[in-house]
PDB file of C-alpha atoms in Angstrom:
ATOM      1  CA  PHE H  20      -8.354   1.969  -9.232  1.00 80.00           C
ATOM      2  CA  ARG H  21      -5.497  -0.145 -10.464  1.00 91.00           C
ATOM      3  CA  THR H  22      -4.660  -3.536  -9.063  1.00 94.00           C
ATOM      4  CA  GLY H  23      -1.254  -4.261  -7.568  1.00 95.00           C
ATOM      5  CA  LEU H  24       0.502  -7.015  -5.682  1.00 96.00           C
ATOM      6  CA  ILE H  25       2.573  -6.652  -2.517  1.00 97.00           C
ATOM      7  CA  ILE H  26       5.968  -8.281  -3.243  1.00 97.00           C
ATOM      8  CA  THR H  27       7.780  -7.890   0.120  1.00 97.00           C
ATOM      9  CA  ASN H  28       6.863  -7.768   3.805  1.00 97.00           C
ATOM     10  CA  THR H  29       5.835  -4.170   4.356  1.00 97.00           C
ATOM     11  CA  GLU H  30       3.869  -1.924   6.680  1.00 97.00           C
ATOM     12  CA  LEU H  31       0.719  -0.004   5.803  1.00 97.00           C
ATOM     13  CA  LYS H  32       1.202   3.557   7.094  1.00 98.00           C
ATOM     14  CA  ARG H  33      -1.322   6.252   7.969  1.00 97.00           C
ATOM     15  CA  ARG H  34       0.699   8.877   6.026  1.00 98.00           C
ATOM     16  CA  PRO H  35       3.443   8.598   3.371  1.00 98.00           C
ATOM     17  CA  SER H  36       6.289   8.649   5.906  1.00 97.00           C
ATOM     18  CA  VAL H  37       8.459   5.996   7.566  1.00 96.00           C
ATOM     19  CA  SER H  38       7.779   7.618  10.960  1.00 97.00           C
ATOM     20  CA  SER H  39       3.984   7.538  10.486  1.00 97.00           C
ATOM     21  CA  LYS H  40       1.790   5.197  12.538  1.00 97.00           C
ATOM     22  CA  THR H  41       1.621   1.604  11.228  1.00 97.00           C
ATOM     23  CA  LEU H  42      -1.955   0.481  10.514  1.00 96.00           C
ATOM     24  CA  ALA H  43      -1.207  -3.107   9.431  1.00 94.00           C
ATOM     25  CA  LYS H  44       1.595  -5.446   8.365  1.00 96.00           C
ATOM     26  CA  LEU H  45       1.238  -6.698   4.805  1.00 96.00           C
ATOM     27  CA  LEU H  46       2.669  -9.959   3.469  1.00 96.00           C
ATOM     28  CA  PRO H  47       3.849 -10.833  -0.044  1.00 97.00           C
ATOM     29  CA  ASP H  48       1.270 -11.985  -2.644  1.00 96.00           C
ATOM     30  CA  LEU H  49      -1.472  -9.769  -1.200  1.00 95.00           C
ATOM     31  CA  LEU H  50      -3.712  -8.308  -3.907  1.00 95.00           C
ATOM     32  CA  ILE H  51      -4.411  -4.594  -3.382  1.00 95.00           C
ATOM     33  CA  LYS H  52      -6.127  -1.661  -5.057  1.00 95.00           C
ATOM     34  CA  ILE H  53      -3.848   1.283  -5.841  1.00 96.00           C
ATOM     35  CA  LYS H  54      -5.655   4.595  -5.348  1.00 96.00           C
ATOM     36  CA  LYS H  55      -2.810   6.959  -6.280  1.00 95.00           C
ATOM     37  CA  CYS H  56       0.972   7.096  -6.315  1.00 95.00           C
ATOM     38  CA  GLU H  57       3.424   9.837  -5.473  1.00 94.00           C
ATOM     39  CA  LEU H  58       7.194   9.856  -5.901  1.00 94.00           C
ATOM     40  CA  LYS H  59       8.035   7.063  -3.418  1.00 96.00           C
ATOM     41  CA  TRP H  60       4.684   6.087  -1.868  1.00 97.00           C
ATOM     42  CA  CYS H  61       1.330   4.745  -3.042  1.00 97.00           C
ATOM     43  CA  LYS H  62      -2.039   5.100  -1.332  1.00 97.00           C
ATOM     44  CA  ILE H  63      -3.725   1.702  -1.356  1.00 97.00           C
ATOM     45  CA  ASP H  64      -6.924  -0.047  -0.341  1.00 96.00           C
ATOM     46  CA  VAL H  65      -6.808  -3.542   1.191  1.00 94.00           C
ATOM     47  CA  PHE H  66      -9.844  -5.653   2.038  1.00 85.00           C
ATOM     48  CA  LYS H  67      -9.153  -8.570   4.387  1.00 79.00           C
ATOM     49  CA  ASN H  68     -11.987  -9.133   6.886  1.00 80.00           C
ATOM     50  CA  LYS H  69     -12.083  -5.338   7.226  1.00 84.00           C
ATOM     51  CA  ASN H  70     -11.102  -2.459   4.971  1.00 91.00           C
ATOM     52  CA  PHE H  71      -7.677  -0.831   5.372  1.00 94.00           C
ATOM     53  CA  VAL H  72      -6.631   2.350   3.553  1.00 96.00           C
ATOM     54  CA  GLY H  73      -3.129   3.709   3.890  1.00 98.00           C
ATOM     55  CA  TRP H  74       0.276   4.231   2.322  1.00 98.00           C
ATOM     56  CA  VAL H  75       3.055   1.801   1.390  1.00 98.00           C
ATOM     57  CA  LYS H  76       6.439   2.335  -0.233  1.00 97.00           C
ATOM     58  CA  LYS H  77       6.132   2.186  -3.999  1.00 96.00           C
ATOM     59  CA  ASP H  78       8.976  -0.332  -4.378  1.00 95.00           C
ATOM     60  CA  SER H  79       7.034  -2.939  -2.347  1.00 96.00           C
ATOM     61  CA  ILE H  80       4.238  -3.058  -4.969  1.00 96.00           C
ATOM     62  CA  TRP H  81       4.307  -4.896  -8.278  1.00 94.00           C
ATOM     63  CA  GLY H  82       2.154  -2.924 -10.701  1.00 82.00           C
ATOM     64  CA  SER H  83       2.774   0.536  -9.228  1.00 70.00           C
ATOM     65  CA  VAL H  84       4.476   1.978 -12.312  1.00 64.00           C
ATOM     66  CA  ASN H  85       2.429   4.831 -13.732  1.00 54.00           C
ATOM     67  CA  LYS H  86       1.125   4.166 -17.224  1.00 44.00           C
TER      68      LYS H  86
END
């Protein structure tokens, strides 16, 4: 895992696609765990009262740059 920070209002998606079902709405300054990243999307893990796992656009995460 790597840690990241959501920097814009964004939606957590079931699959890495804009048309995919939205699982949750994420607000800026939310700390997340980055599981893996692809070209434009990252699979993340969020724990707020319950665990959410899904995809967000890479440009909405600070810390998503591959090292």
